[in-house]
């Protein structure tokens, strides 16, 4: 069953917390991975791989650069999840 | 004094070792003659011919936050812990170039600050763990941090970022001489005017089934699994190889002028180094210690060190049958009767052999021996090898002369025939 927007944001919050140590409540739709959440380009790859696994979605490398905010990633996953 | 032949001093020390999580507790353990060697409890160890090692006393996970730790190899974690301690111990409260009040210059100019941190093997556990991840979970799951974690210069680079070093970040690699070579390189950076302050030392984290199997199959390691604390026994007739240790030792080196200008405490003068190569065998030490003798002669030629002032030697002595004696032969060969006033300590009897970290940790031990005027013991010498023709500090620590200028050597040798001797002197 496909995840809801709330479930995706919560899942991304867990992932960002694990990888960058940011408190889950700080991971909101408008937050930028790089500027607000301490996720640099290498850590972004980790976020993407963890998200792929968690939400059963494929995020090709060429799409990763478009995922600037938690909202971008959430919308991408909502649209592309199986 | 010419700016290209400057005096170098030690102003900060830091360590994390099998004896303690900092330099003070490590020193306490050394002086007390404590062994850091224990049985390996990991599941893989049951299959291993070698089931003992000197593991770190304080796990880095207790100190470094997880988001930072997960992108650092264990060897870099050790180095960062030791470097942070050394940096603070030297009296620095900020990164280089930062923290100065308006109109004042910072305590250290980043363009005059370097790091030289070495490791013998580099991020071997990261490499092997990520290979396991790839085999078990697939290519996509290999961590994007793998390369910056496993590269051997990673500890030096990460310490460079920690302190804000821009004069140069280096990583000499010479197996078990790496840590000492790093410190020698750092001394030269300051002596020749390339830097005013250099954070230098060694680190190693190789307690993993593959390196243990590999060293074990070379017949280089002790298999005295029944008696972990007694397994590392340099100079004892029953020695059967080294015991692997892990950890890091780091010092802050500084030009004497720079240290004086900021009123820094000085532990010792870093007199200089002597380097040579055996040209004999890829792993076997040259049995007469000819290469080591050459390193000692090079040290005397390059510095104003007087053999009469050397009262202590922190020997390389790893507890292997051939190596321990070859080193003592070299000391006798070069110093003659002067060897009789050198208290020789093999601290690997307590810390195990930290490979590329050994030169760092043993430099910390050597500098503290001069500073406190105490030579730590060599433990487990029950039946002294009759070929050990030197004054071995056996069993208990020994006081060094309380008056006058005294000097000490720290020897480190590595597979490949690398010989590095560092000299320090009281101030």
Short mmCIF file of C-alpha atoms in Angstrom, two decimals:
data_model
loop_
_atom_site.label_atom_id
_atom_site.label_comp_id
_atom_site.label_asym_id
_atom_site.label_seq_id
_atom_site.Cartn_x
_atom_site.Cartn_y
_atom_site.Cartn_z
CA UNK A 1 0.00 0.00 0.00
CA UNK A 2 1.31 3.40 -0.97
CA UNK A 3 2.50 5.73 1.76
CA UNK A 4 0.66 8.97 2.51
CA UNK A 5 2.33 12.37 2.52
CA UNK A 6 2.46 12.32 6.33
CA UNK A 7 4.04 8.87 6.33
CA UNK A 8 6.64 9.94 3.80
CA UNK A 9 7.60 13.08 5.76
CA UNK A 10 7.85 11.03 8.96
CA UNK A 11 9.96 8.43 7.17
CA UNK A 12 12.28 11.08 5.71
CA UNK A 13 12.55 12.62 9.18
CA UNK A 14 13.73 9.28 10.59
CA UNK A 15 16.24 8.90 7.77
CA UNK A 16 17.60 12.45 8.11
CA UNK A 17 17.82 11.99 11.87
CA UNK A 18 19.81 8.80 11.43
CA UNK A 19 22.17 10.26 8.85
CA UNK A 20 22.63 13.89 9.92
CA UNK A 21 21.48 13.81 13.55
CA UNK A 22 18.79 16.48 12.98
CA UNK A 23 15.79 16.18 15.36
CA UNK A 24 12.82 14.59 13.58
CA UNK A 25 10.53 17.54 14.38
CA UNK A 26 12.84 19.86 12.42
CA UNK A 27 12.34 17.90 9.20
CA UNK A 28 9.48 19.79 7.54
CA UNK A 29 8.28 20.09 3.95
CA UNK A 30 9.87 23.51 3.42
CA UNK A 31 13.32 22.52 4.74
CA UNK A 32 16.28 22.34 2.36
CA UNK A 33 18.39 19.21 2.80
CA UNK A 34 21.64 21.12 2.25
CA UNK A 35 20.92 24.49 3.85
CA UNK A 36 18.72 23.49 6.78
CA UNK A 37 19.32 19.83 7.55
CA UNK A 38 23.09 19.40 7.35
CA UNK A 39 22.80 16.88 4.49
CA UNK A 40 25.73 17.36 2.12
CA UNK A 41 25.97 15.85 -1.35
CA UNK A 42 27.37 12.52 -0.17
CA UNK A 43 24.88 12.22 2.67
CA UNK A 44 22.09 13.05 0.17
CA UNK A 45 22.99 9.84 -1.65
CA UNK A 46 22.50 7.98 1.62
CA UNK A 47 19.12 9.68 2.16
CA UNK A 48 18.04 8.72 -1.34
CA UNK A 49 19.10 5.07 -0.99
CA UNK A 50 17.37 4.79 2.37
CA UNK A 51 14.21 6.40 0.95
CA UNK A 52 14.21 4.06 -2.05
CA UNK A 53 14.30 1.11 0.25
CA UNK A 54 11.72 2.41 2.67
CA UNK A 55 9.15 3.58 0.10
CA UNK A 56 9.80 1.04 -2.66
CA UNK A 57 10.66 3.69 -5.22
CA UNK A 58 13.53 4.20 -7.65
CA UNK A 59 15.19 7.61 -7.65
CA UNK A 60 17.67 7.79 -10.54
CA UNK A 61 20.84 9.85 -9.98
CA UNK A 62 19.72 12.45 -12.56
CA UNK A 63 16.58 13.18 -10.51
CA UNK A 64 18.38 13.55 -7.18
CA UNK A 65 19.61 17.06 -8.04
CA UNK A 66 15.99 18.23 -8.27
CA UNK A 67 15.19 17.12 -4.74
CA UNK A 68 16.23 20.27 -2.90
CA UNK A 69 13.68 20.24 -0.10
CA UNK A 70 11.84 17.67 1.96
CA UNK A 71 8.74 18.77 0.02
CA UNK A 72 10.46 17.99 -3.32
CA UNK A 73 11.40 14.53 -2.12
CA UNK A 74 7.98 13.86 -0.66
CA UNK A 75 6.21 14.87 -3.89
CA UNK A 76 8.62 12.73 -5.94
CA UNK A 77 8.02 9.68 -3.78
CA UNK A 78 4.21 10.20 -3.76
CA UNK A 79 4.22 10.33 -7.54
CA UNK A 80 6.62 7.47 -8.20
CA UNK A 81 6.03 4.90 -5.50
CA UNK A 82 4.64 1.52 -6.54
CA UNK B 1 69.29 31.22 14.80
CA UNK B 2 68.62 30.89 11.10
CA UNK B 3 64.95 30.58 10.19
CA UNK B 4 65.72 27.32 8.40
CA UNK B 5 67.12 25.58 11.48
CA UNK B 6 64.61 26.41 14.14
CA UNK B 7 64.21 24.69 17.51
CA UNK B 8 61.03 22.61 17.76
CA UNK B 9 59.17 21.87 20.98
CA UNK B 10 56.23 19.73 22.08
CA UNK B 11 53.41 21.82 23.55
CA UNK B 12 50.43 19.45 23.53
CA UNK B 13 49.73 15.75 23.86
CA UNK B 14 46.72 13.54 23.34
CA UNK B 15 46.03 9.82 23.17
CA UNK B 16 43.36 7.19 23.15
CA UNK B 17 44.77 3.73 23.74
CA UNK B 18 44.06 0.30 25.17
CA UNK B 19 45.13 1.70 28.56
CA UNK B 20 42.95 4.80 28.67
CA UNK B 21 40.81 7.29 26.79
CA UNK B 22 43.32 10.13 27.14
CA UNK B 23 47.03 10.78 27.60
CA UNK B 24 46.84 11.04 31.40
CA UNK B 25 45.09 7.71 31.92
CA UNK B 26 47.35 6.07 29.34
CA UNK B 27 50.41 7.33 31.18
CA UNK B 28 48.97 6.17 34.50
CA UNK B 29 48.44 2.70 33.06
CA UNK B 30 51.95 2.60 31.62
CA UNK B 31 53.61 3.61 34.87
CA UNK B 32 51.49 1.11 36.80
CA UNK B 33 52.55 -1.67 34.43
CA UNK B 34 49.01 -2.52 33.32
CA UNK B 35 48.33 -4.73 30.35
CA UNK B 36 45.68 -3.61 27.85
CA UNK B 37 45.56 -7.03 26.20
CA UNK B 38 42.37 -9.07 26.53
CA UNK B 39 40.69 -12.06 24.97
CA UNK B 40 38.68 -11.14 21.87
CA UNK B 41 35.00 -11.80 22.59
CA UNK B 42 33.76 -11.13 19.04
CA UNK B 43 32.02 -14.02 17.32
CA UNK B 44 34.60 -14.19 14.53
CA UNK B 45 37.42 -14.62 17.03
CA UNK B 46 36.30 -18.16 17.82
CA UNK B 47 37.45 -19.16 14.31
CA UNK B 48 40.72 -17.25 14.57
CA UNK B 49 44.12 -18.70 15.45
CA UNK B 50 44.83 -15.40 17.26
CA UNK B 51 42.14 -14.62 19.82
CA UNK B 52 43.74 -11.76 21.78
CA UNK B 53 44.26 -8.05 21.16
CA UNK B 54 44.65 -4.73 22.95
CA UNK B 55 41.37 -3.03 22.20
CA UNK B 56 40.67 0.62 22.88
CA UNK B 57 39.78 1.44 26.52
CA UNK B 58 37.09 4.00 25.66
CA UNK B 59 35.01 3.33 22.55
CA UNK B 60 34.88 6.37 20.24
CA UNK B 61 31.10 5.95 20.05
CA UNK B 62 31.01 7.26 23.62
CA UNK B 63 32.62 10.52 22.45
CA UNK B 64 31.90 11.25 18.79
CA UNK B 65 28.25 11.93 17.85
CA UNK B 66 26.81 9.24 15.59
CA UNK B 67 26.16 11.37 12.49
CA UNK B 68 29.85 12.34 12.49
CA UNK B 69 31.12 8.90 13.48
CA UNK B 70 29.28 7.10 10.68
CA UNK B 71 31.33 8.96 8.08
CA UNK B 72 34.70 8.38 9.73
CA UNK B 73 36.74 5.20 9.71
CA UNK B 74 37.56 3.98 13.21
CA UNK B 75 41.21 5.00 12.68
CA UNK B 76 40.15 8.59 11.93
CA UNK B 77 37.85 8.56 14.97
CA UNK B 78 40.81 7.66 17.19
CA UNK B 79 42.97 10.35 15.58
CA UNK B 80 40.30 13.02 16.03
CA UNK B 81 39.90 12.17 19.71
CA UNK B 82 43.65 12.27 20.33
CA UNK B 83 44.14 15.42 18.24
CA UNK B 84 41.32 17.25 19.96
CA UNK B 85 42.92 16.50 23.32
CA UNK B 86 46.39 17.55 22.13
CA UNK B 87 45.06 20.76 20.57
CA UNK B 88 43.29 21.78 23.80
CA UNK B 89 46.26 20.62 25.88
CA UNK B 90 48.47 23.01 23.88
CA UNK B 91 46.20 25.82 25.02
CA UNK B 92 44.27 26.36 21.80
CA UNK B 93 40.58 27.00 22.26
CA UNK B 94 39.58 27.62 18.65
CA UNK B 95 40.35 26.53 15.13
CA UNK B 96 43.36 28.31 13.65
CA UNK B 97 42.54 31.83 12.57
CA UNK B 98 39.38 32.00 14.67
CA UNK B 99 38.39 33.38 18.04
CA UNK B 100 40.67 36.41 18.16
CA UNK B 101 39.32 39.64 19.61
CA UNK B 102 39.04 42.51 17.15
CA UNK B 103 42.43 44.01 16.34
CA UNK B 104 44.32 41.02 17.76
CA UNK B 105 45.87 38.22 15.76
CA UNK B 106 44.63 34.69 16.31
CA UNK B 107 46.72 32.20 18.37
CA UNK B 108 47.66 30.34 15.20
CA UNK B 109 47.77 31.48 11.60
CA UNK B 110 46.05 28.74 9.55
CA UNK B 111 48.58 29.24 6.74
CA UNK B 112 51.33 28.36 9.24
CA UNK B 113 49.57 25.30 10.69
CA UNK B 114 49.96 21.74 9.36
CA UNK B 115 48.92 18.21 10.23
CA UNK B 116 50.84 14.99 9.71
CA UNK B 117 48.88 11.99 10.94
CA UNK B 118 49.80 8.56 9.67
CA UNK B 119 48.39 5.09 9.71
CA UNK B 120 50.01 1.86 8.61
CA UNK B 121 46.97 0.33 6.96
CA UNK B 122 44.42 3.12 6.61
CA UNK B 123 40.68 2.52 6.58
CA UNK B 124 40.89 -1.24 6.28
CA UNK B 125 37.77 -1.99 8.33
CA UNK B 126 35.74 0.43 6.22
CA UNK B 127 36.94 -1.24 3.02
CA UNK B 128 36.16 -4.73 4.29
CA UNK B 129 32.83 -3.78 5.85
CA UNK B 130 31.67 -2.06 2.67
CA UNK B 131 32.71 -5.09 0.63
CA UNK B 132 30.48 -7.13 2.91
CA UNK B 133 27.64 -4.63 2.36
CA UNK B 134 28.08 -4.86 -1.41
CA UNK B 135 28.02 -8.66 -1.39
CA UNK B 136 25.09 -8.94 0.98
CA UNK B 137 22.92 -5.98 -0.02
CA UNK B 138 24.08 -4.91 -3.45
CA UNK B 139 26.06 -2.17 -5.15
CA UNK B 140 23.50 0.55 -4.45
CA UNK B 141 24.00 0.16 -0.70
CA UNK B 142 27.75 0.84 -0.67
CA UNK B 143 28.19 4.01 1.39
CA UNK B 144 29.02 7.16 -0.60
CA UNK B 145 31.40 7.99 2.27
CA UNK B 146 33.52 4.89 1.60
CA UNK B 147 36.35 6.62 -0.29
CA UNK B 148 36.89 9.56 2.08
CA UNK B 149 36.69 7.06 4.94
CA UNK B 150 39.14 4.47 3.72
CA UNK B 151 41.81 6.69 2.18
CA UNK B 152 44.94 6.55 4.36
CA UNK B 153 45.18 10.35 4.47
CA UNK B 154 41.69 10.59 5.96
CA UNK B 155 42.81 10.90 9.62
CA UNK B 156 45.28 13.66 8.70
CA UNK B 157 42.72 15.45 6.53
CA UNK B 158 40.01 15.24 9.17
CA UNK B 159 42.36 16.52 11.88
CA UNK B 160 43.36 19.28 9.45
CA UNK B 161 39.70 20.28 9.14
CA UNK B 162 39.27 20.10 12.91
CA UNK B 163 42.09 22.54 13.64
CA UNK B 164 41.94 24.56 10.42
CA UNK B 165 45.33 23.63 8.96
CA UNK B 166 46.35 25.14 5.62
CA UNK B 167 50.16 24.88 5.58
CA UNK B 168 49.97 21.25 4.50
CA UNK B 169 48.25 18.00 5.45
CA UNK B 170 50.44 14.91 5.08
CA UNK B 171 50.42 11.16 5.58
CA UNK B 172 53.71 9.30 5.33
CA UNK B 173 53.18 5.55 5.11
CA UNK B 174 55.87 3.16 6.34
CA UNK B 175 53.93 0.33 8.01
CA UNK B 176 54.69 0.25 11.73
CA UNK B 177 57.08 3.22 11.47
CA UNK B 178 54.34 5.46 10.03
CA UNK B 179 53.44 7.30 13.24
CA UNK B 180 57.07 8.10 13.99
CA UNK B 181 57.73 9.13 10.41
CA UNK B 182 54.77 11.50 10.67
CA UNK B 183 56.25 13.16 13.73
CA UNK B 184 59.67 13.36 12.11
CA UNK B 185 58.12 14.95 9.04
CA UNK B 186 56.32 17.45 11.26
CA UNK B 187 59.54 18.37 13.05
CA UNK B 188 61.12 19.08 9.66
CA UNK B 189 58.16 21.20 8.54
CA UNK B 190 58.76 23.49 11.49
CA UNK B 191 62.55 23.31 11.52
CA UNK B 192 62.76 24.33 7.86
CA UNK B 193 60.23 27.13 8.24
CA UNK B 194 57.22 25.70 6.36
CA UNK B 195 55.00 25.88 9.44
CA UNK B 196 54.97 27.23 12.99
CA UNK B 197 52.64 24.62 14.48
CA UNK B 198 52.00 21.03 13.35
CA UNK B 199 49.63 18.47 14.82
CA UNK B 200 51.30 15.10 14.32
CA UNK B 201 51.00 11.48 15.26
CA UNK B 202 49.74 8.06 14.29
CA UNK B 203 46.57 6.06 14.43
CA UNK B 204 45.45 2.52 13.66
CA UNK B 205 42.29 0.46 13.83
CA UNK B 206 42.90 -2.97 12.33
CA UNK B 207 41.39 -5.38 14.84
CA UNK B 208 39.27 -7.20 12.27
CA UNK B 209 39.36 -10.86 11.27
CA UNK B 210 41.16 -10.29 7.98
CA UNK B 211 44.21 -8.32 9.18
CA UNK B 212 44.43 -10.62 12.21
CA UNK B 213 44.37 -13.68 9.94
CA UNK B 214 46.92 -12.11 7.60
CA UNK B 215 49.40 -11.11 10.30
CA UNK B 216 48.75 -14.41 12.05
CA UNK B 217 49.54 -16.42 8.94
CA UNK B 218 52.85 -14.55 8.64
CA UNK B 219 53.73 -16.09 12.02
CA UNK B 220 54.18 -12.53 13.27
CA UNK B 221 51.57 -12.59 16.05
CA UNK B 222 51.48 -14.18 19.47
CA UNK B 223 49.08 -17.10 19.76
CA UNK B 224 49.30 -17.11 23.54
CA UNK B 225 45.51 -17.05 23.73
CA UNK B 226 45.44 -18.65 27.17
CA UNK B 227 47.29 -15.75 28.79
CA UNK B 228 46.25 -12.46 27.14
CA UNK B 229 47.90 -10.12 29.65
CA UNK B 230 51.14 -12.07 29.46
CA UNK B 231 51.20 -12.49 25.68
CA UNK B 232 53.14 -9.34 24.75
CA UNK B 233 56.51 -10.06 26.34
CA UNK B 234 59.38 -8.21 24.64
CA UNK B 235 62.87 -9.46 25.63
CA UNK B 236 61.47 -12.54 27.37
CA UNK B 237 62.78 -15.85 26.04
CA UNK B 238 59.18 -17.04 25.68
CA UNK B 239 58.07 -14.24 23.31
CA UNK B 240 56.22 -15.55 20.28
CA UNK B 241 55.12 -12.50 18.30
CA UNK B 242 53.29 -9.22 18.69
CA UNK B 243 49.80 -8.58 20.00
CA UNK B 244 47.76 -6.19 17.90
CA UNK B 245 46.67 -2.97 19.56
CA UNK B 246 44.52 -0.08 18.37
CA UNK B 247 44.34 3.62 19.13
CA UNK B 248 46.11 6.88 18.46
CA UNK B 249 48.72 9.20 19.89
CA UNK B 250 49.04 12.79 18.71
CA UNK B 251 51.26 15.69 19.74
CA UNK B 252 51.36 19.38 18.97
CA UNK B 253 54.77 20.49 17.72
CA UNK B 254 55.64 24.13 17.59
CA UNK B 255 58.61 26.34 16.88
CA UNK B 256 60.24 27.39 20.14
CA UNK B 257 59.72 31.06 19.22
CA UNK B 258 56.02 30.58 18.52
CA UNK B 259 55.54 28.68 21.80
CA UNK B 260 57.45 31.30 23.78
CA UNK B 261 55.53 34.18 22.19
CA UNK B 262 52.21 32.79 23.41
CA UNK B 263 53.58 31.58 26.76
CA UNK B 264 52.83 27.92 26.03
CA UNK B 265 53.82 25.14 28.38
CA UNK B 266 56.64 23.12 26.83
CA UNK B 267 56.84 19.37 27.53
CA UNK B 268 60.10 18.74 25.76
CA UNK B 269 62.27 19.75 22.85
CA UNK B 270 61.80 17.65 19.71
CA UNK B 271 65.47 17.36 18.83
CA UNK B 272 65.11 15.61 15.50
CA UNK B 273 64.99 12.34 13.65
CA UNK B 274 67.22 9.71 12.11
CA UNK B 275 65.86 7.69 9.18
CA UNK B 276 67.21 4.78 7.18
CA UNK B 277 66.06 1.74 5.25
CA UNK B 278 67.36 -1.78 5.79
CA UNK B 279 67.61 -2.80 2.14
CA UNK B 280 67.43 -6.36 3.41
CA UNK B 281 64.01 -8.02 3.27
CA UNK B 282 60.38 -6.98 2.84
CA UNK B 283 59.44 -8.17 6.33
CA UNK B 284 62.39 -9.72 8.16
CA UNK B 285 64.49 -7.32 10.23
CA UNK B 286 68.17 -7.25 9.39
CA UNK B 287 69.44 -9.49 12.23
CA UNK B 288 72.44 -7.36 13.21
CA UNK B 289 70.42 -4.13 13.24
CA UNK B 290 72.59 -2.48 10.58
CA UNK B 291 69.75 -0.37 9.21
CA UNK B 292 68.77 0.69 12.72
CA UNK B 293 72.39 1.60 13.43
CA UNK B 294 72.39 3.77 10.33
CA UNK B 295 69.25 5.56 11.52
CA UNK B 296 70.85 6.21 14.91
CA UNK B 297 74.01 7.56 13.25
CA UNK B 298 71.92 9.75 10.96
CA UNK B 299 70.16 11.13 14.04
CA UNK B 300 73.47 12.00 15.68
CA UNK B 301 74.77 13.56 12.47
CA UNK B 302 71.65 15.68 11.94
CA UNK B 303 71.28 17.02 15.49
CA UNK B 304 73.31 18.24 18.44
CA UNK B 305 72.18 15.23 20.48
CA UNK B 306 74.90 13.94 22.80
CA UNK B 307 74.74 10.19 23.58
CA UNK B 308 75.85 11.06 27.12
CA UNK B 309 72.51 12.80 27.77
CA UNK B 310 70.30 9.92 26.56
CA UNK B 311 68.83 8.27 29.65
CA UNK B 312 65.83 6.49 28.18
CA UNK B 313 64.81 4.59 25.06
CA UNK B 314 61.23 3.74 24.22
CA UNK B 315 62.14 0.72 22.13
CA UNK B 316 60.27 -0.55 19.10
CA UNK B 317 60.45 -4.06 20.67
CA UNK B 318 57.25 -5.73 19.48
CA UNK B 319 57.82 -9.09 21.20
CA UNK B 320 59.04 -10.89 18.09
CA UNK B 321 62.03 -13.23 18.44
CA UNK B 322 64.29 -11.51 15.87
CA UNK B 323 63.34 -7.84 16.04
CA UNK B 324 63.72 -7.15 19.75
CA UNK B 325 67.36 -8.23 19.85
CA UNK B 326 68.41 -6.60 16.56
CA UNK B 327 67.37 -3.21 17.94
CA UNK B 328 69.46 -3.65 21.10
CA UNK B 329 72.45 -4.72 19.03
CA UNK B 330 72.15 -1.49 17.05
CA UNK B 331 72.00 0.62 20.21
CA UNK B 332 75.14 -1.09 21.52
CA UNK B 333 76.83 -0.83 18.16
CA UNK B 334 76.30 2.94 17.88
CA UNK B 335 76.39 4.07 21.50
CA UNK B 336 78.84 1.56 23.04
CA UNK B 337 79.08 1.96 26.82
CA UNK B 338 76.63 4.85 26.74
CA UNK B 339 73.86 2.24 26.39
CA UNK B 340 74.46 1.37 30.05
CA UNK B 341 72.86 4.65 31.20
CA UNK B 342 69.80 4.23 28.97
CA UNK B 343 66.73 2.80 30.67
CA UNK B 344 65.12 0.77 27.87
CA UNK B 345 61.33 0.34 27.98
CA UNK B 346 59.12 -1.69 25.67
CA UNK B 347 55.70 -0.19 26.26
CA UNK B 348 54.18 -2.54 23.66
CA UNK B 349 54.27 -5.08 26.48
CA UNK B 350 51.28 -3.12 27.83
CA UNK B 351 49.62 -1.41 24.84
CA UNK B 352 50.17 -4.15 22.31
CA UNK B 353 51.46 -3.09 18.91
CA UNK B 354 49.43 -0.24 17.44
CA UNK B 355 51.15 -0.61 14.04
CA UNK B 356 51.02 2.87 12.43
CA UNK B 357 49.67 4.26 15.69
CA UNK B 358 52.64 2.99 17.69
CA UNK B 359 54.99 5.86 16.86
CA UNK B 360 52.35 8.35 17.99
CA UNK B 361 51.46 6.65 21.26
CA UNK B 362 55.08 5.87 22.05
CA UNK B 363 56.10 9.46 21.37
CA UNK B 364 53.48 10.54 23.90
CA UNK B 365 55.01 8.00 26.32
CA UNK B 366 58.56 9.19 25.59
CA UNK B 367 57.70 12.87 26.03
CA UNK B 368 55.87 12.15 29.29
CA UNK B 369 58.78 10.01 30.51
CA UNK B 370 61.05 13.05 30.10
CA UNK B 371 58.48 15.44 31.55
CA UNK B 372 57.82 13.32 34.65
CA UNK B 373 61.35 11.85 34.66
CA UNK B 374 60.02 8.33 34.95
CA UNK B 375 60.64 5.40 32.59
CA UNK B 376 57.62 3.11 32.25
CA UNK B 377 58.30 -0.61 32.69
CA UNK B 378 58.49 -3.52 30.31
CA UNK B 379 56.09 -6.07 31.73
CA UNK B 380 56.11 -9.86 31.35
CA UNK B 381 59.90 -10.22 31.27
CA UNK B 382 60.13 -13.36 33.38
CA UNK B 383 63.17 -14.90 31.75
CA UNK B 384 65.29 -12.18 30.15
CA UNK B 385 66.76 -13.15 26.79
CA UNK B 386 70.53 -13.40 27.40
CA UNK B 387 71.02 -11.61 24.06
CA UNK B 388 69.20 -8.54 25.43
CA UNK B 389 72.38 -6.58 26.10
CA UNK B 390 70.88 -3.41 27.61
CA UNK B 391 69.38 -2.07 30.82
CA UNK B 392 65.76 -3.19 30.36
CA UNK B 393 63.31 -1.54 32.79
CA UNK B 394 61.67 -4.75 34.01
CA UNK B 395 58.44 -5.09 35.94
CA UNK B 396 58.21 -1.67 37.57
CA UNK B 397 58.61 1.93 36.44
CA UNK B 398 61.91 3.56 37.24
CA UNK B 399 62.85 7.13 38.14
CA UNK B 400 65.09 8.93 35.67
CA UNK B 401 67.77 11.42 36.83
CA UNK B 402 66.02 14.30 38.59
CA UNK B 403 68.58 16.96 37.68
CA UNK B 404 70.07 18.25 34.48
CA UNK B 405 69.20 17.98 30.83
CA UNK B 406 68.09 14.51 29.80
CA UNK B 407 67.17 13.08 26.44
CA UNK B 408 65.19 10.08 25.23
CA UNK B 409 64.74 8.18 22.00
CA UNK B 410 61.64 6.65 20.46
CA UNK B 411 62.40 3.90 17.95
CA UNK B 412 59.94 2.70 15.31
CA UNK B 413 60.53 0.21 12.52
CA UNK B 414 58.23 -1.12 9.85
CA UNK B 415 57.72 -3.89 7.33
CA UNK B 416 59.53 -2.75 4.24
CA UNK B 417 62.71 -2.12 6.22
CA UNK B 418 61.81 1.37 7.46
CA UNK B 419 63.74 2.67 10.46
CA UNK B 420 62.79 5.90 12.22
CA UNK B 421 64.36 7.17 15.43
CA UNK B 422 63.03 10.30 17.11
CA UNK B 423 64.89 12.20 19.82
CA UNK B 424 63.41 14.39 22.54
CA UNK B 425 65.08 16.35 25.30
CA UNK B 426 64.00 17.94 28.57
CA UNK B 427 63.75 21.72 28.63
#
